[in-house]
mmCIF file of C-alpha atoms in Angstrom:
data_model
loop_
_atom_site.group_PDB
_atom_site.id
_atom_site.type_symbol
_atom_site.label_atom_id
_atom_site.label_comp_id
_atom_site.label_asym_id
_atom_site.label_seq_id
_atom_site.Cartn_x
_atom_site.Cartn_y
_atom_site.Cartn_z
ATOM 1 C CA MET Q 9 111.880 96.626 113.672
ATOM 2 C CA ALA Q 10 109.132 93.853 113.513
ATOM 3 C CA ALA Q 11 107.516 95.304 115.922
ATOM 4 C CA GLN Q 12 107.394 98.744 114.597
ATOM 5 C CA LEU Q 13 106.146 97.979 111.382
ATOM 6 C CA GLU Q 14 103.296 95.795 113.098
ATOM 7 C CA GLN Q 15 102.552 98.956 115.035
ATOM 8 C CA VAL Q 16 102.640 101.363 112.180
ATOM 9 C CA GLY Q 17 100.102 98.705 110.408
ATOM 10 C CA PHE Q 18 102.076 96.743 107.340
ATOM 11 C CA ASP Q 19 100.330 93.262 107.194
ATOM 12 C CA GLY Q 20 103.779 90.898 106.917
ATOM 13 C CA ALA Q 21 107.622 91.234 107.000
ATOM 14 C CA TYR Q 22 110.137 89.110 105.586
ATOM 15 C CA THR Q 23 113.851 88.084 105.600
ATOM 16 C CA PHE Q 24 116.472 87.961 103.172
ATOM 17 C CA GLU Q 25 119.133 85.397 103.050
ATOM 18 C CA GLY Q 26 121.990 88.015 101.983
ATOM 19 C CA GLN Q 27 124.312 88.417 105.446
ATOM 20 C CA ASN Q 28 121.919 86.754 107.625
ATOM 21 C CA ASP Q 29 120.428 83.306 108.286
ATOM 22 C CA PRO Q 30 116.483 83.859 106.916
ATOM 23 C CA PHE Q 31 114.995 81.688 109.972
ATOM 24 C CA ILE Q 32 116.869 83.537 112.759
ATOM 25 C CA GLY Q 33 115.253 86.668 112.473
ATOM 26 C CA LEU Q 34 112.277 85.394 112.165
ATOM 27 C CA ALA Q 35 112.002 83.819 115.680
ATOM 28 C CA ALA Q 36 113.126 86.707 117.464
ATOM 29 C CA ALA Q 37 110.014 88.750 115.053
ATOM 30 C CA ALA Q 38 107.626 85.684 116.129
ATOM 31 C CA MET Q 39 108.193 86.613 119.573
ATOM 32 C CA ARG Q 40 107.748 90.350 119.080
ATOM 33 C CA THR Q 41 104.522 90.279 116.978
ATOM 34 C CA GLN Q 42 100.878 89.542 117.329
ATOM 35 C CA ARG Q 43 99.234 89.904 113.916
ATOM 36 C CA MET Q 44 101.347 90.104 111.132
ATOM 37 C CA ASP Q 45 102.163 87.640 108.746
ATOM 38 C CA LEU Q 46 106.078 86.399 108.758
ATOM 39 C CA MET Q 47 108.060 85.041 105.674
ATOM 40 C CA THR Q 48 111.120 84.228 104.277
ATOM 41 C CA SER Q 49 111.206 85.970 101.000
ATOM 42 C CA ILE Q 50 113.423 83.631 100.298
ATOM 43 C CA ALA Q 51 115.642 81.200 101.806
ATOM 44 C CA VAL Q 52 117.726 79.349 99.633
ATOM 45 C CA ALA Q 53 116.243 76.117 98.771
ATOM 46 C CA PHE Q 54 118.756 74.225 97.154
ATOM 47 C CA ALA Q 55 121.069 75.286 100.393
ATOM 48 C CA ARG Q 56 119.249 73.301 102.519
ATOM 49 C CA ASN Q 57 117.122 69.541 102.180
ATOM 50 C CA PRO Q 58 113.411 69.464 102.753
ATOM 51 C CA MET Q 59 113.699 67.475 105.972
ATOM 52 C CA SER Q 60 115.721 70.596 107.590
ATOM 53 C CA LEU Q 61 113.437 72.984 105.962
ATOM 54 C CA ALA Q 62 110.315 71.026 107.127
ATOM 55 C CA TYR Q 63 111.268 71.543 110.688
ATOM 56 C CA GLN Q 64 112.785 75.001 110.908
ATOM 57 C CA ALA Q 65 109.316 76.157 108.886
ATOM 58 C CA ASN Q 66 107.013 74.058 111.485
ATOM 59 C CA ASP Q 67 109.093 75.348 114.446
ATOM 60 C CA LEU Q 68 108.258 78.851 113.598
ATOM 61 C CA GLN Q 69 104.576 77.945 112.853
ATOM 62 C CA LEU Q 70 104.058 77.185 116.254
ATOM 63 C CA LEU Q 71 106.491 79.960 117.265
ATOM 64 C CA SER Q 72 104.104 82.628 115.022
ATOM 65 C CA ASN Q 73 100.887 80.510 116.633
ATOM 66 C CA GLY Q 74 100.578 80.267 112.502
ATOM 67 C CA ARG Q 75 101.407 83.324 110.972
ATOM 68 C CA PHE Q 76 104.615 81.733 108.848
ATOM 69 C CA ILE Q 77 105.040 81.336 105.323
ATOM 70 C CA LEU Q 78 107.821 79.731 104.225
ATOM 71 C CA GLY Q 79 109.175 81.198 101.089
ATOM 72 C CA LEU Q 80 111.713 79.380 98.746
ATOM 73 C CA GLY Q 81 113.973 80.834 96.178
ATOM 74 C CA THR Q 82 116.716 78.659 93.928
ATOM 75 C CA GLN Q 83 119.499 81.238 93.923
ATOM 76 C CA VAL Q 84 121.672 80.719 90.656
ATOM 77 C CA LYS Q 85 123.971 78.069 90.166
ATOM 78 C CA ALA Q 86 127.496 79.800 91.035
ATOM 79 C CA HIS Q 87 126.111 80.354 94.356
ATOM 80 C CA ILE Q 88 124.794 76.900 94.898
ATOM 81 C CA GLU Q 89 127.784 75.304 94.175
ATOM 82 C CA ARG Q 90 130.136 77.710 94.373
ATOM 83 C CA ARG Q 91 128.939 79.228 97.941
ATOM 84 C CA PHE Q 92 127.210 76.223 98.979
ATOM 85 C CA ASN Q 93 128.849 73.538 97.540
ATOM 86 C CA MET Q 94 125.059 71.524 97.018
ATOM 87 C CA PRO Q 95 124.478 69.936 93.845
ATOM 88 C CA TRP Q 96 122.712 72.078 91.196
ATOM 89 C CA SER Q 97 120.460 70.539 88.129
ATOM 90 C CA LYS Q 98 117.088 71.125 87.084
ATOM 91 C CA PRO Q 99 116.084 73.638 88.982
ATOM 92 C CA ALA Q 100 112.320 73.808 88.131
ATOM 93 C CA ALA Q 101 112.153 70.262 88.195
ATOM 94 C CA ARG Q 102 114.228 70.063 91.359
ATOM 95 C CA MET Q 103 111.979 72.500 93.249
ATOM 96 C CA ARG Q 104 109.016 70.672 92.360
ATOM 97 C CA ASP Q 105 110.472 67.919 93.996
ATOM 98 C CA MET Q 106 111.642 69.707 97.369
ATOM 99 C CA VAL Q 107 108.405 70.985 97.732
ATOM 100 C CA GLY Q 108 106.936 67.661 97.338
ATOM 101 C CA ALA Q 109 109.197 66.198 99.452
ATOM 102 C CA ILE Q 110 108.581 68.991 102.299
ATOM 103 C CA LYS Q 111 104.703 68.528 101.710
ATOM 104 C CA ALA Q 112 105.019 64.526 102.863
ATOM 105 C CA ILE Q 113 107.227 65.100 105.661
ATOM 106 C CA TRP Q 114 104.476 67.518 107.151
ATOM 107 C CA HIS Q 115 101.780 64.943 106.158
ATOM 108 C CA SER Q 116 103.521 62.435 108.038
ATOM 109 C CA TRP Q 117 103.682 64.534 110.950
ATOM 110 C CA GLU Q 118 100.000 65.418 110.598
ATOM 111 C CA THR Q 119 98.595 62.156 110.282
ATOM 112 C CA GLY Q 120 100.861 59.659 111.767
ATOM 113 C CA GLU Q 121 101.226 57.723 108.287
ATOM 114 C CA LYS Q 122 104.438 56.142 107.540
ATOM 115 C CA LEU Q 123 106.682 58.741 105.681
ATOM 116 C CA CYS Q 124 107.599 57.185 101.882
ATOM 117 C CA TYR Q 125 108.195 59.828 99.819
ATOM 118 C CA ASP Q 126 110.252 58.698 96.335
ATOM 119 C CA GLY Q 127 111.349 61.750 94.322
ATOM 120 C CA GLU Q 128 113.645 62.054 91.318
ATOM 121 C CA PHE Q 129 116.366 64.448 93.590
ATOM 122 C CA TYR Q 130 114.725 63.581 97.040
ATOM 123 C CA GLN Q 131 113.807 60.673 99.068
ATOM 124 C CA HIS Q 132 112.905 60.335 102.749
ATOM 125 C CA THR Q 133 111.822 56.802 103.495
ATOM 126 C CA LEU Q 134 112.418 57.207 107.835
ATOM 127 C CA MET Q 135 110.655 58.764 110.058
ATOM 128 C CA SER Q 136 110.473 57.423 114.040
ATOM 129 C CA PRO Q 137 108.171 58.596 116.288
ATOM 130 C CA THR Q 138 111.298 59.980 118.377
ATOM 131 C CA PHE Q 139 111.676 62.526 115.770
ATOM 132 C CA SER Q 140 108.600 62.921 114.419
ATOM 133 C CA PRO Q 141 106.412 66.493 115.777
ATOM 134 C CA SER Q 142 102.681 66.587 117.059
ATOM 135 C CA ALA Q 143 100.187 68.056 114.620
ATOM 136 C CA ASN Q 144 100.882 71.256 114.433
ATOM 137 C CA PRO Q 145 97.869 73.150 115.918
ATOM 138 C CA HIS Q 146 98.075 75.885 113.458
ATOM 139 C CA GLY Q 147 98.237 73.997 110.783
ATOM 140 C CA ILE Q 148 100.681 73.465 108.084
ATOM 141 C CA PRO Q 149 102.496 76.649 106.783
ATOM 142 C CA LYS Q 150 102.066 78.141 103.090
ATOM 143 C CA ILE Q 151 104.879 77.828 100.850
ATOM 144 C CA TYR Q 152 105.585 80.418 98.419
ATOM 145 C CA ILE Q 153 107.831 80.480 95.474
ATOM 146 C CA ALA Q 154 110.133 82.928 94.189
ATOM 147 C CA GLY Q 155 110.074 82.624 90.074
ATOM 148 C CA VAL Q 156 110.990 85.283 87.290
ATOM 149 C CA GLY Q 157 111.049 83.106 84.336
ATOM 150 C CA PRO Q 158 107.907 81.088 83.145
ATOM 151 C CA LEU Q 159 109.117 77.681 84.103
ATOM 152 C CA MET Q 160 109.665 78.014 87.801
ATOM 153 C CA THR Q 161 106.734 80.818 87.237
ATOM 154 C CA GLN Q 162 104.335 77.967 86.186
ATOM 155 C CA VAL Q 163 105.860 75.400 89.076
ATOM 156 C CA ALA Q 164 104.921 77.774 91.544
ATOM 157 C CA ALA Q 165 101.418 77.753 90.378
ATOM 158 C CA GLU Q 166 101.333 73.606 90.250
ATOM 159 C CA VAL Q 167 102.796 73.178 93.986
ATOM 160 C CA SER Q 168 102.652 75.124 96.392
ATOM 161 C CA GLU Q 169 100.510 78.231 97.909
ATOM 162 C CA GLY Q 170 101.886 81.644 96.658
ATOM 163 C CA LEU Q 171 104.115 83.002 93.925
ATOM 164 C CA PHE Q 172 106.778 85.800 94.844
ATOM 165 C CA VAL Q 173 106.894 88.119 92.165
ATOM 166 C CA HIS Q 174 110.789 88.850 91.951
ATOM 167 C CA PRO Q 175 111.346 92.551 92.290
ATOM 168 C CA PHE Q 176 112.920 92.304 88.766
ATOM 169 C CA HIS Q 177 109.701 92.523 86.521
ATOM 170 C CA THR Q 178 108.093 95.323 85.089
ATOM 171 C CA PRO Q 179 104.188 95.841 84.120
ATOM 172 C CA HIS Q 180 104.571 94.320 80.696
ATOM 173 C CA SER Q 181 106.627 90.975 81.791
ATOM 174 C CA LEU Q 182 104.119 90.466 84.299
ATOM 175 C CA ALA Q 183 101.131 90.426 81.836
ATOM 176 C CA SER Q 184 103.166 88.555 79.136
ATOM 177 C CA VAL Q 185 105.596 86.530 81.029
ATOM 178 C CA THR Q 186 104.428 85.763 84.716
ATOM 179 C CA MET Q 187 100.609 85.578 84.683
ATOM 180 C CA PRO Q 188 100.372 83.365 81.551
ATOM 181 C CA ALA Q 189 102.543 81.243 83.713
ATOM 182 C CA VAL Q 190 100.932 81.507 86.847
ATOM 183 C CA ALA Q 191 97.712 80.160 84.792
ATOM 184 C CA ALA Q 192 99.230 77.219 82.903
ATOM 185 C CA GLY Q 193 100.287 76.060 86.379
ATOM 186 C CA LEU Q 194 97.038 76.658 87.747
ATOM 187 C CA GLU Q 195 95.244 74.598 85.049
ATOM 188 C CA VAL Q 196 98.154 71.681 85.525
ATOM 189 C CA ALA Q 197 96.839 71.621 89.168
ATOM 190 C CA GLY Q 198 93.303 71.554 88.725
ATOM 191 C CA LYS Q 199 93.323 75.206 91.167
ATOM 192 C CA GLN Q 200 91.164 78.460 90.840
ATOM 193 C CA ARG Q 201 92.794 81.728 90.856
ATOM 194 C CA ASP Q 202 91.360 82.403 94.535
ATOM 195 C CA GLN Q 203 93.392 79.343 95.642
ATOM 196 C CA PHE Q 204 96.562 80.941 94.945
ATOM 197 C CA ASP Q 205 98.350 83.882 96.361
ATOM 198 C CA ILE Q 206 100.604 86.364 94.434
ATOM 199 C CA SER Q 207 102.891 88.884 96.354
ATOM 200 C CA ALA Q 208 104.783 91.191 94.201
ATOM 201 C CA GLN Q 209 107.732 92.919 95.582
ATOM 202 C CA ALA Q 210 108.261 96.637 93.601
ATOM 203 C CA ILE Q 211 111.713 98.339 93.578
ATOM 204 C CA THR Q 212 110.811 101.588 95.210
ATOM 205 C CA ALA Q 213 112.829 105.261 95.175
ATOM 206 C CA THR Q 214 110.886 107.399 97.585
ATOM 207 C CA GLY Q 215 111.986 109.952 100.458
ATOM 208 C CA LEU Q 216 110.466 112.786 102.243
ATOM 209 C CA ASN Q 217 113.058 115.328 100.629
ATOM 210 C CA GLU Q 218 115.383 115.685 97.801
ATOM 211 C CA GLU Q 219 118.280 113.883 99.615
ATOM 212 C CA GLN Q 220 116.362 110.949 100.447
ATOM 213 C CA LEU Q 221 114.691 110.530 97.010
ATOM 214 C CA GLN Q 222 118.469 110.996 95.100
ATOM 215 C CA ALA Q 223 119.714 108.596 97.335
ATOM 216 C CA ALA Q 224 117.057 105.952 96.766
ATOM 217 C CA THR Q 225 117.109 106.366 92.975
ATOM 218 C CA PHE Q 226 120.442 105.440 92.809
ATOM 219 C CA SER Q 227 119.988 102.324 94.914
ATOM 220 C CA ALA Q 228 116.964 101.662 92.764
ATOM 221 C CA ARG Q 229 119.040 101.934 89.781
ATOM 222 C CA SER Q 230 121.321 100.014 91.270
ATOM 223 C CA GLN Q 231 119.216 96.986 92.129
ATOM 224 C CA ILE Q 232 118.067 97.165 88.378
ATOM 225 C CA ALA Q 233 121.433 96.855 87.395
ATOM 226 C CA PHE Q 234 122.369 94.119 89.539
ATOM 227 C CA TYR Q 235 119.419 91.770 88.472
ATOM 228 C CA ALA Q 236 120.261 92.809 84.932
ATOM 229 C CA SER Q 237 123.212 91.121 85.037
ATOM 230 C CA THR Q 238 122.145 87.742 85.663
ATOM 231 C CA PRO Q 239 121.362 85.626 83.465
ATOM 232 C CA ALA Q 240 118.565 84.231 84.860
ATOM 233 C CA TYR Q 241 116.418 87.245 84.549
ATOM 234 C CA LEU Q 242 117.321 87.524 80.937
ATOM 235 C CA PRO Q 243 113.268 87.169 79.799
ATOM 236 C CA VAL Q 244 112.301 90.118 81.663
ATOM 237 C CA LEU Q 245 114.526 92.176 79.418
ATOM 238 C CA GLN Q 246 113.833 90.075 76.310
ATOM 239 C CA ALA Q 247 111.039 91.298 76.848
ATOM 240 C CA HIS Q 248 111.123 94.940 76.375
ATOM 241 C CA GLY Q 249 114.153 94.013 73.777
ATOM 242 C CA TRP Q 250 117.157 95.532 76.437
ATOM 243 C CA GLU Q 251 118.418 92.300 76.234
ATOM 244 C CA ALA Q 252 121.923 94.056 75.010
ATOM 245 C CA MET Q 253 122.086 95.408 78.334
ATOM 246 C CA GLN Q 254 122.948 92.041 79.960
ATOM 247 C CA PRO Q 255 126.271 91.118 78.652
ATOM 248 C CA GLU Q 256 127.385 94.671 79.414
ATOM 249 C CA ALA Q 257 125.957 94.470 83.271
ATOM 250 C CA ASN Q 258 127.525 90.817 83.848
ATOM 251 C CA LYS Q 259 130.631 92.082 82.273
ATOM 252 C CA LEU Q 260 131.067 94.973 84.976
ATOM 253 C CA SER Q 261 130.150 92.965 88.021
ATOM 254 C CA ARG Q 262 132.553 90.803 87.033
ATOM 255 C CA GLU Q 263 135.063 93.726 87.085
ATOM 256 C CA GLY Q 264 133.600 95.247 90.592
ATOM 257 C CA LYS Q 265 132.347 98.361 88.848
ATOM 258 C CA TRP Q 266 129.352 98.579 90.786
ATOM 259 C CA ALA Q 267 128.927 102.711 89.860
ATOM 260 C CA GLU Q 268 129.489 102.630 86.418
ATOM 261 C CA MET Q 269 126.837 99.537 86.291
ATOM 262 C CA ALA Q 270 124.117 102.116 87.760
ATOM 263 C CA GLU Q 271 124.498 104.166 84.952
ATOM 264 C CA LEU Q 272 123.765 101.621 82.559
ATOM 265 C CA VAL Q 273 119.712 102.267 83.808
ATOM 266 C CA ASP Q 274 118.635 105.125 81.866
ATOM 267 C CA ASP Q 275 115.352 106.825 83.004
ATOM 268 C CA ASP Q 276 113.004 104.971 81.038
ATOM 269 C CA ILE Q 277 114.769 101.972 82.277
ATOM 270 C CA LEU Q 278 113.960 103.149 85.433
ATOM 271 C CA HIS Q 279 110.631 104.241 85.418
ATOM 272 C CA THR Q 280 109.571 101.210 83.575
ATOM 273 C CA PHE Q 281 110.549 98.760 86.933
ATOM 274 C CA ALA Q 282 110.338 101.046 89.514
ATOM 275 C CA LEU Q 283 108.173 103.438 91.634
ATOM 276 C CA VAL Q 284 109.607 106.461 92.114
ATOM 277 C CA GLY Q 285 108.349 109.761 93.314
ATOM 278 C CA GLU Q 286 107.178 111.085 96.477
ATOM 279 C CA PRO Q 287 105.146 108.627 98.990
ATOM 280 C CA ASP Q 288 101.989 110.073 97.474
ATOM 281 C CA SER Q 289 103.210 109.649 93.763
ATOM 282 C CA VAL Q 290 104.567 106.084 94.720
ATOM 283 C CA ALA Q 291 101.129 105.090 96.513
ATOM 284 C CA ALA Q 292 99.673 105.789 92.905
ATOM 285 C CA GLN Q 293 101.496 104.057 90.887
ATOM 286 C CA LEU Q 294 101.606 101.504 93.247
ATOM 287 C CA LEU Q 295 97.841 100.699 92.817
ATOM 288 C CA GLU Q 296 98.024 101.329 89.312
ATOM 289 C CA ARG Q 297 100.467 98.485 88.724
ATOM 290 C CA PHE Q 298 98.877 95.801 91.046
ATOM 291 C CA GLU Q 299 95.694 96.704 92.096
ATOM 292 C CA GLY Q 300 92.730 93.851 91.631
ATOM 293 C CA LYS Q 301 95.929 91.293 90.447
ATOM 294 C CA VAL Q 302 98.035 90.335 93.095
ATOM 295 C CA GLU Q 303 97.225 89.608 96.821
ATOM 296 C CA ARG Q 304 99.919 91.087 98.328
ATOM 297 C CA VAL Q 305 102.927 93.984 97.581
ATOM 298 C CA SER Q 306 106.392 94.432 99.440
ATOM 299 C CA PRO Q 307 108.131 97.987 98.523
ATOM 300 C CA VAL Q 308 111.769 97.175 97.936
ATOM 301 C CA ILE Q 309 112.755 100.230 98.966
ATOM 302 C CA TYR Q 310 115.415 102.254 100.755
ATOM 303 C CA ALA Q 311 114.791 103.781 103.316
ATOM 304 C CA PRO Q 312 117.246 104.617 106.073
ATOM 305 C CA ASP Q 313 114.597 106.673 108.133
ATOM 306 C CA GLY Q 314 111.776 104.756 109.286
ATOM 307 C CA ALA Q 315 109.377 108.352 108.760
ATOM 308 C CA VAL Q 316 109.018 107.173 104.796
ATOM 309 C CA LEU Q 317 108.110 103.789 105.120
ATOM 310 C CA THR Q 318 105.208 105.236 107.627
ATOM 311 C CA SER Q 319 104.503 108.074 105.171
ATOM 312 C CA LEU Q 320 104.127 105.525 102.262
ATOM 313 C CA LEU Q 321 101.906 102.913 103.866
ATOM 314 C CA GLU Q 322 99.545 106.178 104.958
ATOM 315 C CA ALA Q 323 99.072 107.050 101.230
ATOM 316 C CA ILE Q 324 98.142 104.043 100.025
ATOM 317 C CA ARG Q 325 96.261 103.250 102.626
ATOM 318 C CA GLY Q 326 94.273 106.819 101.793
ATOM 319 C CA ARG Q 327 94.209 106.179 98.486
ATOM 320 C CA GLN Q 328 92.438 102.654 99.252
ATOM 321 C CA GLY Q 329 89.778 104.545 101.144
#
C-alpha cells in the first residue's frame, strides 16, 4: 500500500498502533518506497522504554535512508496499566523525560560520549561499544508527539520537532487550545515557529458515489463518538460547550453500544469535526481549515476503494495549483 500511495503522489504514510505493531509495517514500507516520509502515528510511548525506541527509530532511519519520523503518543491510563501492564503517572512530564532520554541515547551514539541521562522517570547510564551503533549517516530522526490537551501540546513544542494534531479537533479548538499551547512551548524552548512541524489529522468522509459517502459518513460519526467517550479528550468538547456528551458516550462505550454512540453525533457535530462531501468539496474544506497553519495534513478516511484516495489527492493538488 505504501508503494501505491507514493506512486499516486502522497508525501508520507504512517502506521497506527492498533491491531498491529507500528514498526514492522514501516520496515516493509521502507523497502518498497524511495521518496515519501514514513512515520508512526502513533507508537504508544509508555508501552516501551527509551532505549528500545531509540534502537527501533535508528534502524528505521537507516532502512529508509533518512525518511523516518518517530511519532509518539501516550495512550490513556487504562490501556497503559491494564493492557500493557506498564506504569502511568504525570503523562506530560513523563513524555518530556522520555524524549529527553531518547535524544540523550542518540547523542551518545552520534558522538561517542558517555551516556549519562538521569531524569525523573528514566535513567540511562550504561552504553558499551558492543551495543552502540555507529553514527547514523542520515542523522537522527525527527520526533513528533501527539497532543490533545494544552499541557501535552506544549511539551511537544518544547522538546520535539513536531506535533500530531489529534483527529478529534475542530477549527475552534485548533485556534483556541492547540496553537496557543504550541506558542507557549516554543517560547519556553527558544524556538521559532518555522523550526517546528504541525501535522494535522482530519476525520474525513468522502466517496465517489452515494453508497461510499454514506458508509464513510457513518464511519466518521463513529470515530467522533469514540473519541468523545474518552475523558482525556474532554477539552475539545469543552471548547464548544459540548462536554455533556462525554459521560453519555462513555457510558455507551462501556456497554458496547457502538451504533448508539454514533447516533449521538448530530449533523452539527459531524460537520464541525469532520470534512464531509465529494472529493472536491473535501479538498476545499481541507485547504480552508489548514492552509498556512500547518505543514502537513493527513485525512483519516474510510476508503475501501483506493480510487477515493487518488481522487481526493488530485482535488487537493488541483486547488493548490
